[in-house]
Structures are given as C-alpha cells and as structure tokens.
Short mmCIF file of C-alpha atoms in Angstrom, two decimals:
data_model
loop_
_atom_site.label_atom_id
_atom_site.label_comp_id
_atom_site.label_asym_id
_atom_site.label_seq_id
_atom_site.Cartn_x
_atom_site.Cartn_y
_atom_site.Cartn_z
CA MET A 10 -18.16 -18.18 -1.02
CA ILE A 11 -19.18 -18.67 -4.69
CA ARG A 12 -17.25 -21.08 -6.38
CA SER A 13 -19.08 -21.55 -9.84
CA ILE A 14 -17.32 -19.49 -12.65
CA ARG A 15 -20.91 -19.25 -14.12
CA ALA A 16 -22.54 -17.74 -11.04
CA ARG A 17 -19.58 -15.68 -10.16
CA LEU A 18 -19.73 -14.21 -13.77
CA THR A 19 -23.42 -13.79 -13.63
CA LEU A 20 -23.23 -12.14 -10.50
CA ALA A 21 -20.48 -9.76 -11.59
CA LEU A 22 -22.79 -8.81 -14.63
CA VAL A 23 -25.88 -8.39 -12.52
CA VAL A 24 -24.02 -5.96 -10.09
CA LEU A 25 -22.68 -3.99 -12.98
CA LEU A 26 -25.81 -3.84 -14.61
CA ALA A 27 -27.25 -2.76 -10.85
CA GLY A 28 -24.80 -0.18 -10.60
CA GLY A 29 -25.74 1.36 -14.10
CA LEU A 30 -29.48 1.25 -13.59
CA VAL A 31 -28.98 3.13 -10.28
CA ILE A 32 -27.01 5.71 -11.70
CA VAL A 33 -29.52 6.23 -14.57
CA ALA A 34 -32.42 6.11 -12.17
CA THR A 35 -30.86 8.41 -9.64
CA GLY A 36 -29.81 10.88 -12.72
CA SER A 37 -33.44 10.99 -14.10
CA VAL A 38 -35.01 11.59 -10.78
CA LEU A 39 -32.78 14.34 -9.89
CA LEU A 40 -33.30 16.04 -13.48
CA VAL A 41 -36.95 15.99 -13.29
CA ARG A 42 -36.86 17.25 -9.82
CA ARG A 43 -34.40 20.04 -11.18
CA TYR A 44 -36.81 20.51 -13.96
CA LEU A 45 -39.92 21.06 -11.71
CA THR A 46 -37.97 23.38 -9.18
CA ASP A 47 -36.62 25.53 -12.07
CA ARG A 48 -40.00 25.88 -13.33
CA VAL A 49 -41.37 27.16 -10.08
CA GLU A 50 -38.69 29.40 -9.52
CA GLU A 51 -39.04 30.90 -13.28
CA GLY A 52 -42.65 31.30 -12.41
CA LEU A 53 -41.96 33.35 -9.13
CA SER A 54 -39.09 35.31 -10.84
CA ASN A 55 -41.33 36.17 -13.66
CA ALA A 56 -44.31 37.31 -11.33
CA SER A 57 -41.78 39.38 -9.15
CA VAL A 58 -40.49 41.12 -12.21
CA LYS A 59 -44.05 41.82 -13.48
CA ILE A 60 -45.29 43.08 -10.23
CA SER A 61 -42.46 45.11 -9.39
CA ALA A 62 -42.53 46.98 -12.91
CA ARG A 63 -46.04 48.02 -11.83
CA SER A 64 -45.14 49.13 -8.40
CA ALA A 65 -42.16 51.22 -9.76
CA GLY A 66 -44.44 53.10 -12.03
CA GLY A 67 -46.79 53.91 -9.57
CA PHE A 68 -49.70 52.32 -11.29
CA THR A 69 -52.98 51.39 -9.98
CA LEU A 70 -53.45 47.54 -10.58
CA PRO A 71 -57.03 46.25 -10.92
CA LEU A 72 -57.42 43.05 -8.83
CA GLY A 73 -58.03 41.04 -12.12
CA GLN A 74 -54.36 41.99 -13.49
CA LEU A 75 -52.81 40.81 -10.05
CA ALA A 76 -54.31 37.44 -10.84
CA LEU A 77 -52.85 37.52 -14.40
CA VAL A 78 -49.49 37.90 -13.17
CA THR A 79 -49.57 35.27 -10.69
CA PRO A 80 -47.88 31.95 -11.87
CA GLU A 81 -50.38 29.15 -12.90
CA SER A 82 -51.89 27.29 -9.95
CA GLY A 83 -50.28 29.73 -7.45
CA THR A 84 -51.80 32.59 -4.86
CA ALA A 85 -50.76 36.01 -4.67
CA VAL A 86 -51.57 37.89 -1.38
CA ALA A 87 -51.38 41.76 -1.04
CA VAL A 88 -50.23 43.18 2.27
CA ASP A 89 -50.40 46.96 3.62
CA ALA A 90 -47.46 48.42 5.87
CA ALA A 91 -49.13 47.26 8.91
CA GLY A 92 -48.93 43.89 7.96
CA HIS A 93 -52.73 43.46 7.14
CA VAL A 94 -53.98 41.27 4.29
CA LEU A 95 -55.60 43.47 1.76
CA VAL A 96 -56.47 40.92 -0.90
CA SER A 97 -55.77 37.52 -2.07
CA THR A 98 -56.06 36.27 -5.55
CA GLY A 99 -55.23 32.52 -7.44
CA GLN A 100 -55.87 29.08 -6.68
CA ALA A 101 -58.11 27.78 -4.05
CA THR A 102 -55.41 25.36 -2.77
CA LEU A 103 -53.65 27.78 -0.79
CA THR A 104 -56.44 29.68 0.71
CA ASP A 105 -54.78 30.54 3.91
CA PRO A 106 -53.31 34.05 3.26
CA ALA A 107 -52.25 34.62 6.69
CA ALA A 108 -50.04 31.37 6.67
CA LEU A 109 -48.45 32.65 3.45
CA VAL A 110 -47.83 36.21 4.79
CA ALA A 111 -46.27 34.53 8.17
CA ALA A 112 -43.95 32.46 5.99
CA ALA A 113 -42.55 35.27 4.28
CA ALA A 114 -42.60 37.72 7.02
CA ASP A 115 -38.59 37.69 7.26
CA LEU A 116 -37.88 36.99 3.46
CA ASP A 117 -35.67 39.29 1.73
CA PRO A 118 -36.76 40.61 -1.67
CA GLY A 119 -36.02 37.95 -4.32
CA ASP A 120 -35.60 35.00 -1.92
CA THR A 121 -37.80 32.00 -1.76
CA ARG A 122 -38.91 29.58 0.99
CA VAL A 123 -40.30 25.99 0.97
CA ILE A 124 -43.34 25.57 3.41
CA GLU A 125 -45.30 22.39 4.41
CA ASP A 126 -48.20 24.03 6.06
CA PRO A 127 -51.44 24.26 4.93
CA LEU A 128 -49.88 22.57 1.88
CA PRO A 129 -46.22 22.04 0.32
CA ALA A 130 -45.53 25.21 -1.49
CA VAL A 131 -42.75 27.64 -2.31
CA VAL A 132 -43.09 31.51 -1.33
CA ALA A 133 -41.75 34.63 -2.32
CA ARG A 134 -41.83 38.08 -1.01
CA ILE A 135 -42.02 41.19 -3.56
CA HIS A 136 -41.63 44.50 -1.97
CA THR A 137 -44.26 46.96 -4.11
CA PRO A 138 -44.06 50.41 -2.28
CA GLY A 139 -46.18 52.76 -4.25
CA LEU A 140 -48.45 50.04 -5.80
CA ARG A 141 -51.95 50.45 -5.58
CA ILE A 142 -54.77 47.74 -6.22
CA LEU A 143 -58.09 48.52 -7.29
CA LEU A 144 -60.37 45.99 -5.29
CA ARG A 145 -63.41 46.67 -7.27
CA GLU A 146 -64.42 48.74 -10.29
CA GLY A 147 -65.29 52.12 -9.39
CA GLY A 148 -64.13 51.42 -5.82
CA THR A 149 -61.23 53.07 -3.89
CA ALA A 150 -57.60 51.82 -4.45
CA VAL A 151 -55.65 50.66 -1.43
CA SER A 152 -51.67 50.59 -1.08
CA ALA A 153 -49.92 47.38 -0.93
CA GLU A 154 -46.43 47.56 0.91
CA TYR A 155 -45.73 43.99 -0.51
CA VAL A 156 -47.14 40.94 -2.22
CA VAL A 157 -46.38 37.15 -1.08
CA VAL A 158 -46.58 34.86 -3.90
CA GLY A 159 -46.99 31.17 -2.96
CA VAL A 160 -46.91 28.19 -5.85
CA PRO A 161 -48.00 24.71 -4.34
CA ILE A 162 -45.39 21.68 -5.14
CA ALA A 163 -47.47 18.74 -3.79
CA ASN A 164 -47.95 17.51 -7.53
CA ASP A 165 -44.33 18.32 -8.23
CA ARG A 166 -43.26 16.02 -5.47
CA LYS A 167 -45.93 13.20 -6.47
CA VAL A 168 -44.32 13.24 -9.88
CA VAL A 169 -40.96 13.01 -8.35
CA ARG A 170 -42.02 10.17 -6.25
CA LEU A 171 -43.86 8.28 -9.03
CA ILE A 172 -40.94 8.38 -11.17
CA SER A 173 -38.86 6.99 -8.48
CA ILE A 174 -41.06 4.03 -8.15
CA VAL A 175 -41.35 3.36 -11.72
CA ASN A 176 -37.68 3.43 -11.89
CA GLY A 177 -37.16 1.16 -8.93
CA VAL A 178 -39.46 -1.51 -10.17
CA GLY A 179 -38.24 -1.26 -13.83
CA ALA A 180 -34.85 -1.75 -12.48
CA LEU A 181 -35.84 -4.95 -10.52
CA ILE A 182 -37.49 -6.51 -13.61
CA ALA A 183 -34.41 -5.43 -15.68
CA LEU A 184 -32.00 -7.03 -13.24
CA ALA A 185 -34.04 -10.19 -13.21
CA LEU A 186 -34.29 -10.65 -16.85
CA MET A 187 -30.52 -9.52 -17.55
CA GLY A 188 -29.76 -12.34 -14.68
CA LEU A 189 -31.72 -14.73 -16.37
CA LEU A 190 -30.34 -14.14 -19.86
CA ALA A 191 -26.72 -13.58 -18.41
CA SER A 192 -26.84 -16.88 -16.88
CA LEU A 193 -28.28 -18.91 -20.03
CA PHE A 194 -25.72 -16.97 -22.23
CA ILE A 195 -22.82 -17.72 -19.73
CA ARG A 196 -23.87 -21.38 -19.70
CA ILE A 197 -24.04 -21.63 -23.77
CA GLY A 198 -20.65 -19.99 -23.62
CA LEU A 199 -19.15 -22.52 -21.01
CA ARG A 200 -20.17 -25.52 -22.76
CA PRO A 201 -17.03 -25.94 -24.54
CA LEU A 202 -15.15 -25.79 -21.14
CA THR A 203 -18.04 -28.35 -19.93
CA ARG A 204 -17.14 -30.83 -23.02
CA MET A 205 -13.53 -30.24 -22.40
CA ALA A 206 -13.85 -31.14 -18.51
CA GLY A 207 -15.69 -34.59 -19.72
CA THR A 208 -12.86 -35.34 -22.39
CA ALA A 209 -10.35 -34.69 -19.60
CA ASP A 210 -12.06 -36.90 -17.16
CA ALA A 211 -11.93 -39.53 -19.66
CA ILE A 212 -8.62 -39.21 -20.52
CA ALA A 213 -7.78 -39.48 -16.72
CA ALA A 214 -9.81 -42.63 -16.61
CA GLY A 215 -7.67 -44.23 -19.18
CA GLU A 216 -8.86 -43.36 -22.75
CA ARG A 217 -5.42 -41.81 -23.52
CA HIS A 218 -6.46 -41.57 -27.41
CA LEU A 219 -8.93 -38.98 -26.81
CA ARG A 220 -8.06 -35.16 -26.99
CA LEU A 221 -10.10 -32.07 -26.15
CA PRO A 222 -11.88 -30.92 -29.13
CA ALA A 223 -10.79 -27.49 -30.77
CA GLY A 224 -11.97 -25.46 -33.61
CA GLY A 225 -15.31 -23.54 -33.89
CA THR A 226 -15.64 -22.63 -30.25
CA GLY A 227 -13.77 -19.63 -29.95
CA PRO A 228 -10.07 -18.44 -30.09
CA GLU A 229 -9.94 -18.65 -26.33
CA THR A 230 -11.23 -22.13 -25.72
CA ASP A 231 -9.41 -23.13 -28.81
CA LEU A 232 -6.08 -21.90 -27.35
CA LEU A 233 -6.85 -23.71 -24.15
CA ALA A 234 -7.66 -27.17 -25.78
CA ALA A 235 -4.59 -26.84 -27.84
CA ALA A 236 -2.46 -25.93 -24.99
CA VAL A 237 -4.00 -29.10 -22.80
CA ASN A 238 -3.77 -31.23 -25.74
CA LYS A 239 0.08 -30.45 -26.03
CA ALA A 240 0.23 -31.36 -22.16
CA PHE A 241 -1.47 -34.63 -22.84
CA ASP A 242 0.80 -35.47 -25.87
CA ALA A 243 3.74 -34.68 -23.71
CA GLN A 244 2.41 -36.70 -20.60
CA ARG A 245 1.65 -39.49 -23.12
CA ARG A 246 5.41 -39.45 -24.82
CA ALA A 247 6.73 -39.35 -21.25
CA GLU A 248 4.76 -42.37 -20.20
CA ASP A 249 5.86 -44.08 -23.32
CA ARG A 250 9.41 -43.27 -22.70
CA LEU A 251 9.03 -44.48 -19.28
CA ARG A 252 7.50 -47.76 -20.23
CA THR A 253 10.32 -48.13 -22.80
CA PHE A 254 12.66 -47.34 -20.25
CA VAL A 255 11.36 -49.75 -17.58
CA ALA A 256 11.01 -52.73 -20.10
CA ASP A 257 14.63 -51.92 -21.53
CA ALA A 258 16.20 -51.95 -18.04
CA SER A 259 14.19 -54.97 -17.23
CA HIS A 260 15.50 -56.80 -20.38
CA GLU A 261 19.30 -55.41 -19.68
CA LEU A 262 19.00 -57.25 -16.06
CA ARG A 263 16.99 -60.21 -17.01
CA THR A 264 19.85 -61.49 -19.18
CA PRO A 265 22.69 -61.33 -16.47
CA LEU A 266 20.15 -62.40 -13.63
CA SER A 267 19.37 -65.33 -15.97
CA THR A 268 22.98 -66.23 -16.36
CA VAL A 269 23.81 -65.94 -12.65
CA HIS A 270 20.84 -68.20 -11.94
CA GLY A 271 21.81 -70.65 -14.55
CA TRP A 272 25.17 -71.02 -12.94
CA ILE A 273 23.97 -71.24 -9.38
CA ASP A 274 21.22 -73.75 -10.39
CA LEU A 275 23.82 -75.77 -12.01
CA TYR A 276 25.91 -75.78 -8.74
CA VAL A 277 23.04 -76.35 -6.53
CA GLN A 278 22.32 -79.56 -8.74
CA GLY A 279 25.72 -80.87 -8.25
CA GLY A 280 26.68 -80.18 -11.90
CA LEU A 281 30.08 -78.18 -10.80
CA ARG A 282 32.04 -81.09 -9.00
CA ASP A 283 35.45 -80.19 -10.82
CA PRO A 284 37.08 -77.08 -9.22
CA ASP A 285 38.00 -75.71 -12.60
CA GLN A 286 34.53 -75.78 -13.52
CA LEU A 287 33.50 -74.09 -10.30
CA ASP A 288 36.21 -71.25 -10.69
CA HIS A 289 34.87 -70.83 -14.45
CA ALA A 290 31.27 -70.51 -13.16
CA MET A 291 32.42 -67.89 -10.39
CA VAL A 292 34.19 -65.94 -12.87
CA ARG A 293 31.18 -65.94 -15.08
CA VAL A 294 28.92 -64.99 -12.08
CA GLU A 295 31.46 -62.10 -10.98
CA ALA A 296 31.15 -60.71 -14.55
CA GLU A 297 27.36 -60.70 -14.86
CA VAL A 298 27.30 -59.16 -11.30
CA GLY A 299 29.47 -56.61 -12.42
CA ARG A 300 27.59 -55.89 -15.61
CA MET A 301 24.17 -55.50 -13.37
CA ARG A 302 26.15 -53.36 -10.90
CA LEU A 303 27.37 -50.95 -13.56
CA LEU A 304 23.88 -50.73 -14.96
CA VAL A 305 22.58 -50.01 -11.66
CA ASP A 306 25.06 -47.33 -11.14
CA GLU A 307 24.38 -45.69 -14.64
CA LEU A 308 20.65 -45.68 -13.93
CA SER A 309 21.40 -44.04 -10.44
CA LEU A 310 23.51 -41.54 -12.04
CA LEU A 311 20.94 -40.61 -14.64
CA ALA A 312 18.13 -40.36 -11.97
CA ARG A 313 20.40 -37.78 -10.19
CA LEU A 314 21.04 -35.65 -13.23
CA ASP A 315 17.38 -36.00 -13.92
CA ALA A 316 16.57 -34.71 -10.49
CA ALA A 317 18.68 -31.60 -11.34
CA ARG A 318 20.83 -31.69 -8.45
CA PRO A 319 23.64 -29.06 -8.30
CA LEU A 320 27.04 -29.96 -9.90
CA ARG A 321 30.45 -29.66 -8.00
CA ARG A 322 31.76 -26.82 -10.32
CA GLU A 323 35.65 -26.01 -10.00
CA PRO A 324 38.04 -24.83 -12.63
CA VAL A 325 38.93 -27.87 -14.91
CA ASP A 326 41.41 -28.08 -17.75
CA VAL A 327 39.36 -30.09 -20.45
CA VAL A 328 42.60 -30.76 -22.15
CA ALA A 329 44.34 -32.37 -19.02
CA LEU A 330 41.28 -34.65 -18.53
CA ALA A 331 41.23 -35.47 -22.06
CA ALA A 332 44.76 -36.57 -22.05
CA GLU A 333 44.46 -39.00 -19.04
CA VAL A 334 41.20 -40.67 -20.68
CA VAL A 335 43.26 -40.94 -23.94
CA GLU A 336 46.26 -42.45 -21.91
CA ASP A 337 43.99 -45.13 -20.26
CA ALA A 338 42.28 -46.07 -23.61
CA LEU A 339 45.70 -46.74 -24.99
CA VAL A 340 46.72 -48.86 -22.17
CA VAL A 341 43.40 -51.06 -22.52
CA THR A 342 43.41 -51.22 -26.20
CA ALA A 343 46.97 -51.22 -27.49
CA ASP A 344 46.20 -52.03 -30.93
CA ARG A 345 44.34 -48.84 -31.36
CA ASP A 346 45.54 -45.52 -32.96
CA ILE A 347 43.95 -43.15 -30.56
CA THR A 348 45.30 -39.42 -30.59
CA LEU A 349 44.65 -35.93 -28.84
CA THR A 350 44.74 -32.61 -30.90
CA GLY A 351 43.72 -29.08 -30.01
CA VAL A 352 44.89 -26.22 -27.61
CA PRO A 353 47.26 -26.62 -24.67
CA HIS A 354 44.68 -25.67 -22.28
CA ALA A 355 40.94 -25.14 -22.04
CA PHE A 356 39.54 -24.13 -18.57
CA LEU A 357 36.06 -24.47 -17.75
CA ASP A 358 34.12 -24.16 -14.58
CA ALA A 359 32.83 -27.68 -14.45
CA ASP A 360 32.38 -30.98 -12.24
CA GLY A 361 35.63 -32.41 -13.03
CA PRO A 362 34.54 -36.29 -12.36
CA ARG A 363 31.52 -35.60 -14.56
CA LEU A 364 33.16 -34.13 -17.35
CA GLN A 365 35.86 -37.13 -17.25
CA GLN A 366 33.09 -39.46 -17.54
CA VAL A 367 31.76 -37.86 -20.62
CA LEU A 368 35.48 -38.15 -22.23
CA ARG A 369 35.81 -41.72 -21.14
CA ASN A 370 32.04 -42.51 -22.52
CA LEU A 371 32.67 -40.92 -25.75
CA VAL A 372 36.08 -42.78 -26.32
CA GLY A 373 34.90 -45.84 -25.01
CA ASN A 374 31.87 -45.97 -27.35
CA ALA A 375 34.19 -45.19 -30.25
CA VAL A 376 36.24 -48.04 -29.29
CA GLN A 377 33.78 -50.35 -28.43
CA HIS A 378 31.92 -49.64 -31.51
CA THR A 379 34.26 -50.00 -34.18
CA ARG A 380 36.68 -52.63 -35.50
CA PRO A 381 40.03 -53.35 -34.05
CA GLY A 382 42.79 -51.01 -35.41
CA THR A 383 40.09 -48.26 -36.06
CA SER A 384 41.68 -44.83 -35.39
CA VAL A 385 40.01 -42.50 -33.03
CA GLN A 386 40.80 -38.81 -32.51
CA VAL A 387 40.04 -36.68 -29.93
CA THR A 388 40.12 -32.80 -30.35
CA VAL A 389 39.65 -29.88 -28.16
CA SER A 390 39.13 -26.55 -29.64
CA VAL A 391 38.08 -22.98 -28.32
CA ARG A 392 35.59 -20.63 -29.70
CA PRO A 393 34.53 -17.60 -28.11
CA GLU A 394 32.73 -18.32 -24.56
CA HIS A 395 32.86 -21.72 -25.72
CA VAL A 396 35.02 -25.18 -25.52
CA ASP A 397 34.37 -27.94 -28.13
CA ILE A 398 35.11 -31.35 -27.49
CA GLU A 399 35.23 -33.87 -30.70
CA VAL A 400 35.61 -37.68 -30.90
CA ARG A 401 36.10 -38.86 -34.23
CA ASP A 402 36.54 -42.48 -35.62
CA ARG A 403 37.20 -44.09 -38.99
CA GLY A 404 34.60 -46.67 -38.44
CA ASP A 405 31.90 -47.86 -40.44
CA GLY A 406 29.62 -45.04 -39.26
CA ILE A 407 25.65 -45.01 -38.27
CA PRO A 408 23.07 -45.32 -40.77
CA PRO A 409 21.11 -41.90 -41.08
CA GLU A 410 17.82 -43.37 -39.67
CA HIS A 411 19.32 -44.10 -36.38
CA LEU A 412 21.44 -40.89 -35.98
CA ALA A 413 18.32 -39.03 -34.12
CA HIS A 414 18.07 -41.61 -31.52
CA VAL A 415 21.77 -42.27 -30.32
CA PHE A 416 21.24 -40.41 -27.44
CA GLU A 417 18.42 -42.34 -26.25
CA ARG A 418 18.48 -44.64 -23.26
CA PHE A 419 19.19 -48.14 -24.13
CA TYR A 420 19.09 -47.32 -27.81
CA ARG A 421 21.35 -49.23 -30.13
CA ALA A 422 21.56 -48.86 -33.88
CA ASP A 423 22.22 -52.59 -34.21
CA PRO A 424 20.26 -54.58 -31.83
CA SER A 425 22.16 -57.62 -32.33
CA ARG A 426 25.17 -56.08 -30.39
CA SER A 427 22.83 -55.63 -27.19
CA ARG A 428 25.24 -57.81 -25.35
CA ASP A 429 28.72 -56.36 -26.30
CA PRO A 430 30.88 -56.52 -23.35
CA GLY A 431 30.62 -53.51 -21.07
CA GLY A 432 27.94 -51.88 -22.96
CA SER A 433 24.73 -50.72 -21.21
CA GLY A 434 22.97 -48.66 -23.80
CA LEU A 435 23.19 -45.82 -21.74
CA GLY A 436 26.59 -44.18 -22.32
CA LEU A 437 25.63 -41.46 -24.62
CA ALA A 438 22.38 -40.70 -22.73
CA ILE A 439 24.62 -40.15 -19.77
CA VAL A 440 26.86 -37.87 -21.96
CA GLU A 441 23.92 -35.94 -22.87
CA ALA A 442 22.45 -35.64 -19.45
CA ILE A 443 25.78 -34.33 -17.86
CA VAL A 444 26.59 -31.80 -21.01
CA ALA A 445 22.90 -30.48 -20.61
CA ALA A 446 23.53 -29.99 -16.90
CA HIS A 447 26.71 -28.01 -17.70
CA GLY A 448 24.51 -25.74 -19.97
CA GLY A 449 26.11 -27.51 -23.04
CA THR A 450 24.85 -29.28 -26.07
CA THR A 451 25.72 -32.61 -28.06
CA GLY A 452 25.60 -33.36 -31.43
CA VAL A 453 26.56 -36.42 -33.78
CA THR A 454 27.35 -36.58 -37.45
CA SER A 455 27.97 -39.64 -39.30
CA THR A 456 28.76 -40.76 -42.95
CA PRO A 457 28.48 -44.76 -43.37
CA GLY A 458 31.58 -46.20 -44.53
CA GLU A 459 33.61 -43.12 -43.27
CA GLY A 460 33.15 -42.77 -39.40
CA THR A 461 31.29 -41.04 -36.65
CA THR A 462 31.90 -37.53 -35.04
CA VAL A 463 30.30 -36.77 -31.65
CA ARG A 464 30.73 -33.21 -30.56
CA VAL A 465 30.14 -31.65 -27.31
CA THR A 466 29.95 -27.67 -26.86
CA LEU A 467 30.32 -26.48 -23.18
CA PRO A 468 30.01 -22.82 -22.24
CA GLU A 469 33.65 -21.38 -21.55
CA GLY A 470 35.02 -20.64 -17.88
CA ARG A 471 37.71 -18.99 -16.54
CA HIS A 472 40.47 -20.12 -14.44
CA PRO A 473 41.27 -17.84 -11.34
CA ASP A 474 44.97 -18.27 -11.61
CA GLY A 475 45.26 -19.34 -15.30
CA PRO A 476 45.21 -17.22 -18.49
CA GLY A 477 42.35 -14.97 -19.63
CA ARG A 478 41.76 -17.18 -22.46
CA SER A 479 41.45 -20.90 -22.68
CA GLY A 480 44.26 -21.22 -25.12
CA THR A 481 45.05 -20.41 -28.86
CA PRO A 482 42.74 -22.40 -31.28
CA GLY A 483 44.57 -24.22 -33.80
CA ARG A 484 47.69 -24.83 -31.72
CA PRO A 485 48.44 -28.61 -31.15
CA ALA A 486 48.49 -30.12 -27.61
CA GLU A 487 51.81 -30.73 -26.09
CA PRO A 488 53.27 -34.48 -26.77
CA GLY A 489 52.72 -37.06 -24.21
CA PRO A 490 51.55 -40.43 -23.39
CA ALA A 491 48.19 -39.64 -25.01
CA HIS A 492 49.86 -39.42 -28.63
#
C-alpha cells in the first residue's frame, strides 16, 4: 500500500493521464479506420453506380472503359451467365479472378464482403444484365451477367497498425515524462509541508518558541499553518496555566505543611512540655490540616468539573437555597448586614448541592474580602428563560487591572492576603466551573471605593409541580431569617 502523499498524487495523475491517452489513441485509431473503410466503400459504390448505369442503357463497354470505372488499386472481373470469367482488369495485386468470383458468388447486389485470400480485400457484386464488353477493338462484344469488383485493404490495415504503434509508444513516452514532471512539481508543492513537519518536530523536541512558517506558500498551506500555530499557542497557554497551577498549589500546601512540620519538630525536640503549649500546638496543627484538607477537596472538585462529569439535576428553588446561605452567613458574621431580595421562587433544573456551593462561595467571598460591617446584598431575579443571581458588596472594590483575572485559580487581587483565614484562592474558580457545567455564565463589575457585584446567569428550568414561571420579577422575597 502506497503511504506517501507524493507517490499517491503522482500515481493518480499518471493514471488519469493514461486514461486520457488511451481514450485519445483509441479514438484516433477508430477514426482513421473508419475513414479508410468509408473510402473503400465509397469507391465500390461509385464503381457500382457507373457500371450499372452503362448496363441499364445496353451499352457496349470497351475494356478500357471498364478499367476507368474500377476503383483505384482495385480489380474488376466480368462474368457471364454460366459463371465463366470473361475478362479482368485493374491492379495486379488481385490477379486471381476466380477467387474474387467465388467470394462474391452468394452476395446480393449492393452488399460487400471482406476476404483474406489471396490478399485482404473488400469485394462487391454488381449485376449487369444487358452489359456488353468489347474485349478488343474491332472484335466481338461479349455479354456480362455481373461484374465483381475487389479493392485491396492490406495497406489500410498497415496504416491502422502503424498509427496504433505510434500512439502506444507516444503514450508511454508521454506517461514517463508526465510522471517525472508530476513528481517534481508535487515535490516542490509539498515543500512547505515538509518544512512544517520539521518545525513541528522541533517544537515537539522542546523549542516551544518556534511556529510554523506562514505566508507566501499558498492559501491552503497558510491556512494549515495558522490552524496548527493556534493549536500550539493553545497548548502552550494550557501548559503555562498548568505550571502556574502546580506552582500555586505547591505554594498553598507548602505553608500549612511548614507550619505543621514546625510544631511537630518543636514537640519532638521537647519544646512543648507545658500542657497549655501542647494544646495550643495541636489547635494550630488541626487548623493547618483543615486548611490543607479544604484545598485538596476544592482541587478534587475542580478536577471533577474539568472532567465534565454529569450533574445530578433536579428541580431546585434558588431563592430557598439563597435564604439558607444568607441565614448561615448571618449566624457566623452577626456584625454584617446581609440581605436577600428578589422573586419568591426561582426554579431551576440544577444540581442543588453544587448550586448551593456557588452561593456560599459568592457570599463567603464578599464577606471575607470586605471590612467588618460592610453590607452584602444577594438578589435573585428572573428574565425570560434565565435566572440571575447577584451578590453585591459595598466594599473597597477591585482595581480594573484585576477584574479579568478574578475567576482564575489561585488568583488574588492583593497577594499580601494570600493567607486570609479560610481562603484558598479557588472560590471564584469553583463558581465559574459549576456555573459553566450548568450552561450558565459568570461576570463581575467593580468600582473602586463603591463595591463589587458578581453576577451569575443560569438557564431557567421548570418545576414539574410548581408554577409555569419561576416567579414575578421585582417582587420581594418573603421575610425570614435571611433578612
């Protein structure tokens, strides 16, 4: 099996060319043969017309006149009623009059026949009752019952055979030349692909800065180079993100591990003899272990979301989930003004625990990254086919240069806050991943000095036993502990 593209293209072109040459050569041979056959038949037809015309008039035809009406290179044989040869005239190549007469014995007037003996020829029988032929001047005229005319075709066959040989040899030479030229041109045409393959191998070998050459090689190869370069760029960005992710995860784990190791080392060296000191050390170790467990759990969740595992969807009331989250937040941070407003109900076909985690992360993020006493407002609203969730705080806001990165993993607008209690830098990344798994979108707006708003938009679902719509936009939620 031929694997090389160049070989396959060359073979395809040669096969197509061979097919075309066969058609042309066959057509030319058939045309020449048809022409030669028509010429012979036309000569026989003209001779038949001329001889028959003289026979119908009862003319006496001199022997020389018979030779004149005979086709060029042909032979005419006059035969009497008894089948005896009276006279023959014409070319010496057909000198066996008896063979011509025998070949035409059962022919009908106007019909022809091809004979091979003594030489290849076409014969015709012309009935001439009443035709008299003068054998010699001043002699006696004899009556001819019919005339047999024969035209040799050996030369015509040689011409056809010669043309066939010339066409065959010419076709072989043309195929050889065209095969070489096609291979050369295809090799030249595929050079950009060869260079691309070399560059791709170099990139695979570690030279990540290289890119496939594009421009001036043709629209097809330029398009291919652009597509492959995009793939390489995407791969490089993915590798950069992975390296950053691993580095950030290592950093996040290194600090609590160092803390745990420090307390354990202090205990091993006998530095924690006092029971109170030991209790304090265990509390610190437990806190750091909890931080690592939280980080590992969040990383595991992101990995599952990245794997696009199916969600456990069921009818969920977003307002009820938001009320629970706000109520829990008020218990933990009693000094905060956290409110919930919006429609009384907003049903979605969603994964309830995951959606609740989105709300907890958004509210927790707003509480964690604002000053004590800062108000936080949670709003659930309904639009056609969508449910919107907004968490707005009245804090210091986020600088514009950081807004585009807040959903990135381990990203913090203020690096100095990398050790905020309970923070892993993955909260908003988890929000974005869960929302994307539900087919929704996330967004953030912020004004320095005025606060930040994180908005989540989810496609609306229908509760099988609930109202036809999720609620009435603008109507406040029922009062409860969340207010």
